[in-house]
Amino acid sequence: AKDYELRQYESAKWVSTVIRGENQKEALRQGFWKLYHYIQGKNEKEMKIDMTVPVTCLVKSGCTDFKISFFVPFEHQDSPPQPTDSDVFIEERKAAAIFVRSFGGFASPEKYAEEAEALARILRNRGQPFHEDFFYTAGYDSPFKLFNRHNEVWYFKK
């Protein structure tokens, strides 16, 4: 479809942290830095790991906990170094079919929510079953990139 795509993701490891009781923008900022320190060597092997994209944020309806995650690079998928910060953990996400809506520009929490609602409306109108109680935001660009930015919202197919 021109307004969304359905992707199949394989199971993969992500390094994540949960930020509680903050607004989404502040949770993303705090979570990003915790994960950035992990890839800069704050892990058992004191190993620097390449930054990957996307940076995802799990948004649950009516919840002020946000899970921020970095994709673990392919060369570390088998055995990612364990975090030394107790707030940071490695998680394995199962293979999944995901509905994705892409958009450009600088994404604010409001813009992500607006795009997620648009995607949910389209999926409902087309009779596509999906998990409506949560979505992921996915950012692909450094904050320093000014043009041709790429952002996504993801809903998991039921």
PDB file of C-alpha atoms in Angstrom:
ATOM      1  CA  ALA A   1       0.000   0.000   0.000  1.00  0.00           C
ATOM      2  CA  LYS A   2       1.241   3.502  -0.671  1.00  0.00           C
ATOM      3  CA  ASP A   3       0.569   4.774   2.869  1.00  0.00           C
ATOM      4  CA  TYR A   4       2.189   1.901   4.790  1.00  0.00           C
ATOM      5  CA  GLU A   5       4.137  -1.326   4.273  1.00  0.00           C
ATOM      6  CA  LEU A   6       4.102  -4.735   5.920  1.00  0.00           C
ATOM      7  CA  ARG A   7       7.602  -5.954   6.819  1.00  0.00           C
ATOM      8  CA  GLN A   8       8.740  -9.293   8.174  1.00  0.00           C
ATOM      9  CA  TYR A   9      11.478  -8.921  10.791  1.00  0.00           C
ATOM     10  CA  GLU A  10      13.595 -11.860  11.930  1.00  0.00           C
ATOM     11  CA  SER A  11      14.228 -12.399  15.628  1.00  0.00           C
ATOM     12  CA  ALA A  12      17.058 -10.167  16.837  1.00  0.00           C
ATOM     13  CA  LYS A  13      18.738  -8.824  19.948  1.00  0.00           C
ATOM     14  CA  TRP A  14      18.346  -5.226  21.043  1.00  0.00           C
ATOM     15  CA  VAL A  15      19.967  -3.362  23.924  1.00  0.00           C
ATOM     16  CA  SER A  16      17.243  -1.578  25.876  1.00  0.00           C
ATOM     17  CA  THR A  17      16.387   0.498  28.913  1.00  0.00           C
ATOM     18  CA  VAL A  18      13.056   1.507  30.432  1.00  0.00           C
ATOM     19  CA  ILE A  19      12.588   5.112  31.526  1.00  0.00           C
ATOM     20  CA  ARG A  20       9.668   5.560  33.928  1.00  0.00           C
ATOM     21  CA  GLY A  21       7.503   8.539  34.715  1.00  0.00           C
ATOM     22  CA  GLU A  22       8.900  11.013  32.204  1.00  0.00           C
ATOM     23  CA  ASN A  23       7.340  12.478  29.103  1.00  0.00           C
ATOM     24  CA  GLN A  24       8.302  10.735  25.881  1.00  0.00           C
ATOM     25  CA  LYS A  25      10.804  13.363  24.731  1.00  0.00           C
ATOM     26  CA  GLU A  26      12.671  13.302  28.062  1.00  0.00           C
ATOM     27  CA  ALA A  27      12.485   9.483  28.218  1.00  0.00           C
ATOM     28  CA  LEU A  28      14.035   9.280  24.739  1.00  0.00           C
ATOM     29  CA  ARG A  29      16.820  11.667  25.762  1.00  0.00           C
ATOM     30  CA  GLN A  30      17.629   9.794  28.994  1.00  0.00           C
ATOM     31  CA  GLY A  31      17.305   6.377  27.357  1.00  0.00           C
ATOM     32  CA  PHE A  32      19.474   7.364  24.408  1.00  0.00           C
ATOM     33  CA  TRP A  33      22.336   8.408  26.708  1.00  0.00           C
ATOM     34  CA  LYS A  34      22.150   5.226  28.820  1.00  0.00           C
ATOM     35  CA  LEU A  35      22.351   3.128  25.643  1.00  0.00           C
ATOM     36  CA  TYR A  36      25.031   5.373  24.115  1.00  0.00           C
ATOM     37  CA  HIS A  37      27.226   4.796  27.194  1.00  0.00           C
ATOM     38  CA  TYR A  38      26.712   1.036  26.722  1.00  0.00           C
ATOM     39  CA  ILE A  39      27.971   1.154  23.106  1.00  0.00           C
ATOM     40  CA  GLN A  40      30.841   3.443  24.154  1.00  0.00           C
ATOM     41  CA  GLY A  41      32.189   0.669  26.417  1.00  0.00           C
ATOM     42  CA  LYS A  42      30.023   0.629  29.544  1.00  0.00           C
ATOM     43  CA  ASN A  43      29.689  -3.150  29.190  1.00  0.00           C
ATOM     44  CA  GLU A  44      31.416  -6.269  30.576  1.00  0.00           C
ATOM     45  CA  LYS A  45      33.953  -6.393  27.759  1.00  0.00           C
ATOM     46  CA  GLU A  46      34.564  -2.603  27.814  1.00  0.00           C
ATOM     47  CA  MET A  47      33.979  -2.905  24.086  1.00  0.00           C
ATOM     48  CA  LYS A  48      33.022  -0.047  21.790  1.00  0.00           C
ATOM     49  CA  ILE A  49      30.139  -1.045  19.533  1.00  0.00           C
ATOM     50  CA  ASP A  50      29.041   0.735  16.379  1.00  0.00           C
ATOM     51  CA  MET A  51      25.897   2.833  16.641  1.00  0.00           C
ATOM     52  CA  THR A  52      23.051   1.274  14.673  1.00  0.00           C
ATOM     53  CA  VAL A  53      19.643   2.399  13.555  1.00  0.00           C
ATOM     54  CA  PRO A  54      16.845   2.561  14.200  1.00  0.00           C
ATOM     55  CA  VAL A  55      16.551   3.841  17.742  1.00  0.00           C
ATOM     56  CA  THR A  56      13.129   2.591  18.845  1.00  0.00           C
ATOM     57  CA  CYS A  57      10.781   3.685  21.602  1.00  0.00           C
ATOM     58  CA  LEU A  58       7.926   1.474  22.810  1.00  0.00           C
ATOM     59  CA  VAL A  59       4.837   3.573  23.523  1.00  0.00           C
ATOM     60  CA  LYS A  60       1.961   1.917  25.408  1.00  0.00           C
ATOM     61  CA  SER A  61      -1.483   3.498  25.665  1.00  0.00           C
ATOM     62  CA  GLY A  62      -1.968   5.348  28.945  1.00  0.00           C
ATOM     63  CA  CYS A  63       1.480   4.434  30.256  1.00  0.00           C
ATOM     64  CA  THR A  64       4.389   6.690  31.220  1.00  0.00           C
ATOM     65  CA  ASP A  65       7.040   3.962  30.913  1.00  0.00           C
ATOM     66  CA  PHE A  66       8.997   4.103  27.660  1.00  0.00           C
ATOM     67  CA  LYS A  67      11.372   1.366  26.470  1.00  0.00           C
ATOM     68  CA  ILE A  68      14.193   2.832  24.395  1.00  0.00           C
ATOM     69  CA  SER A  69      16.289   0.416  22.305  1.00  0.00           C
ATOM     70  CA  PHE A  70      19.276   0.244  19.952  1.00  0.00           C
ATOM     71  CA  PHE A  71      19.586  -2.636  17.496  1.00  0.00           C
ATOM     72  CA  VAL A  72      22.619  -4.809  18.340  1.00  0.00           C
ATOM     73  CA  PRO A  73      24.919  -4.886  15.271  1.00  0.00           C
ATOM     74  CA  PHE A  74      24.906  -8.157  13.302  1.00  0.00           C
ATOM     75  CA  GLU A  75      28.478  -9.054  14.331  1.00  0.00           C
ATOM     76  CA  HIS A  76      27.403  -9.003  18.018  1.00  0.00           C
ATOM     77  CA  GLN A  77      23.999 -10.706  17.675  1.00  0.00           C
ATOM     78  CA  ASP A  78      25.311 -14.108  18.863  1.00  0.00           C
ATOM     79  CA  SER A  79      26.880 -12.799  22.061  1.00  0.00           C
ATOM     80  CA  PRO A  80      26.417  -9.111  22.788  1.00  0.00           C
ATOM     81  CA  PRO A  81      28.536  -7.830  25.695  1.00  0.00           C
ATOM     82  CA  GLN A  82      26.462  -7.650  28.879  1.00  0.00           C
ATOM     83  CA  PRO A  83      25.672  -4.143  30.136  1.00  0.00           C
ATOM     84  CA  THR A  84      27.252  -3.014  33.411  1.00  0.00           C
ATOM     85  CA  ASP A  85      24.479  -0.480  34.083  1.00  0.00           C
ATOM     86  CA  SER A  86      21.669  -2.323  35.910  1.00  0.00           C
ATOM     87  CA  ASP A  87      19.074  -0.217  34.014  1.00  0.00           C
ATOM     88  CA  VAL A  88      20.306  -1.521  30.636  1.00  0.00           C
ATOM     89  CA  PHE A  89      19.512  -5.011  29.352  1.00  0.00           C
ATOM     90  CA  ILE A  90      19.752  -7.187  26.250  1.00  0.00           C
ATOM     91  CA  GLU A  91      16.414  -8.401  24.916  1.00  0.00           C
ATOM     92  CA  GLU A  92      15.561 -10.765  22.115  1.00  0.00           C
ATOM     93  CA  ARG A  93      12.605  -9.659  20.035  1.00  0.00           C
ATOM     94  CA  LYS A  94      10.807 -12.515  18.314  1.00  0.00           C
ATOM     95  CA  ALA A  95      10.308 -12.582  14.559  1.00  0.00           C
ATOM     96  CA  ALA A  96       7.257 -10.501  13.688  1.00  0.00           C
ATOM     97  CA  ALA A  97       5.181  -9.045  10.898  1.00  0.00           C
ATOM     98  CA  ILE A  98       5.073  -5.285  11.396  1.00  0.00           C
ATOM     99  CA  PHE A  99       2.975  -2.585   9.735  1.00  0.00           C
ATOM    100  CA  VAL A 100       5.218   0.422   9.085  1.00  0.00           C
ATOM    101  CA  ARG A 101       4.374   4.007   8.217  1.00  0.00           C
ATOM    102  CA  SER A 102       7.308   6.255   7.228  1.00  0.00           C
ATOM    103  CA  PHE A 103       7.523  10.043   7.356  1.00  0.00           C
ATOM    104  CA  GLY A 104      10.177  12.750   7.118  1.00  0.00           C
ATOM    105  CA  GLY A 105      11.195  15.808   9.091  1.00  0.00           C
ATOM    106  CA  PHE A 106      12.072  16.170  12.753  1.00  0.00           C
ATOM    107  CA  ALA A 107       9.783  13.843  14.701  1.00  0.00           C
ATOM    108  CA  SER A 108       8.266  15.040  17.968  1.00  0.00           C
ATOM    109  CA  PRO A 109       6.241  12.786  20.283  1.00  0.00           C
ATOM    110  CA  GLU A 110       3.146  14.588  18.935  1.00  0.00           C
ATOM    111  CA  LYS A 111       4.138  13.857  15.322  1.00  0.00           C
ATOM    112  CA  TYR A 112       4.803  10.175  16.153  1.00  0.00           C
ATOM    113  CA  ALA A 113       1.373   9.944  17.867  1.00  0.00           C
ATOM    114  CA  GLU A 114      -0.306  11.598  14.866  1.00  0.00           C
ATOM    115  CA  GLU A 115       1.382   9.196  12.396  1.00  0.00           C
ATOM    116  CA  ALA A 116       0.553   6.181  14.612  1.00  0.00           C
ATOM    117  CA  GLU A 117      -3.110   7.242  14.727  1.00  0.00           C
ATOM    118  CA  ALA A 118      -3.142   7.667  10.924  1.00  0.00           C
ATOM    119  CA  LEU A 119      -1.648   4.183  10.482  1.00  0.00           C
ATOM    120  CA  ALA A 120      -4.119   2.664  12.980  1.00  0.00           C
ATOM    121  CA  ARG A 121      -7.041   4.282  11.132  1.00  0.00           C
ATOM    122  CA  ILE A 122      -5.841   2.937   7.762  1.00  0.00           C
ATOM    123  CA  LEU A 123      -5.325  -0.573   9.175  1.00  0.00           C
ATOM    124  CA  ARG A 124      -8.787  -0.593  10.789  1.00  0.00           C
ATOM    125  CA  ASN A 125     -10.383   0.631   7.541  1.00  0.00           C
ATOM    126  CA  ARG A 126      -8.668  -2.182   5.629  1.00  0.00           C
ATOM    127  CA  GLY A 127      -9.628  -4.830   8.191  1.00  0.00           C
ATOM    128  CA  GLN A 128      -6.000  -5.568   9.098  1.00  0.00           C
ATOM    129  CA  PRO A 129      -5.735  -7.063  12.612  1.00  0.00           C
ATOM    130  CA  PHE A 130      -2.972  -5.469  14.711  1.00  0.00           C
ATOM    131  CA  HIS A 131      -2.023  -4.941  18.366  1.00  0.00           C
ATOM    132  CA  GLU A 132      -3.621  -1.580  19.098  1.00  0.00           C
ATOM    133  CA  ASP A 133      -2.455  -1.157  22.706  1.00  0.00           C
ATOM    134  CA  PHE A 134       1.145  -0.251  21.806  1.00  0.00           C
ATOM    135  CA  PHE A 135       3.313   0.995  18.961  1.00  0.00           C
ATOM    136  CA  TYR A 136       6.997   1.637  18.379  1.00  0.00           C
ATOM    137  CA  THR A 137       8.581   4.809  17.118  1.00  0.00           C
ATOM    138  CA  ALA A 138      11.728   4.343  15.020  1.00  0.00           C
ATOM    139  CA  GLY A 139      14.240   7.104  14.326  1.00  0.00           C
ATOM    140  CA  TYR A 140      16.988   6.641  11.778  1.00  0.00           C
ATOM    141  CA  ASP A 141      18.930   9.912  11.825  1.00  0.00           C
ATOM    142  CA  SER A 142      21.399  11.760  13.991  1.00  0.00           C
ATOM    143  CA  PRO A 143      19.958  14.944  15.504  1.00  0.00           C
ATOM    144  CA  PHE A 144      22.527  16.786  13.369  1.00  0.00           C
ATOM    145  CA  LYS A 145      21.049  15.591  10.080  1.00  0.00           C
ATOM    146  CA  LEU A 146      18.863  18.403   8.792  1.00  0.00           C
ATOM    147  CA  PHE A 147      17.435  17.117   5.503  1.00  0.00           C
ATOM    148  CA  ASN A 148      15.920  13.907   4.137  1.00  0.00           C
ATOM    149  CA  ARG A 149      15.200  12.580   7.612  1.00  0.00           C
ATOM    150  CA  HIS A 150      13.513   9.169   8.008  1.00  0.00           C
ATOM    151  CA  ASN A 151      11.147   8.219  10.849  1.00  0.00           C
ATOM    152  CA  GLU A 152       8.677   5.386  11.262  1.00  0.00           C
ATOM    153  CA  VAL A 153       5.859   4.141  13.468  1.00  0.00           C
ATOM    154  CA  TRP A 154       5.331   0.388  13.826  1.00  0.00           C
ATOM    155  CA  TYR A 155       2.268  -1.654  14.763  1.00  0.00           C
ATOM    156  CA  PHE A 156       2.632  -5.423  15.187  1.00  0.00           C
ATOM    157  CA  LYS A 157       0.327  -7.573  13.083  1.00  0.00           C
ATOM    158  CA  LYS A 158      -1.930  -9.959  15.005  1.00  0.00           C
TER     159      LYS A 158
END
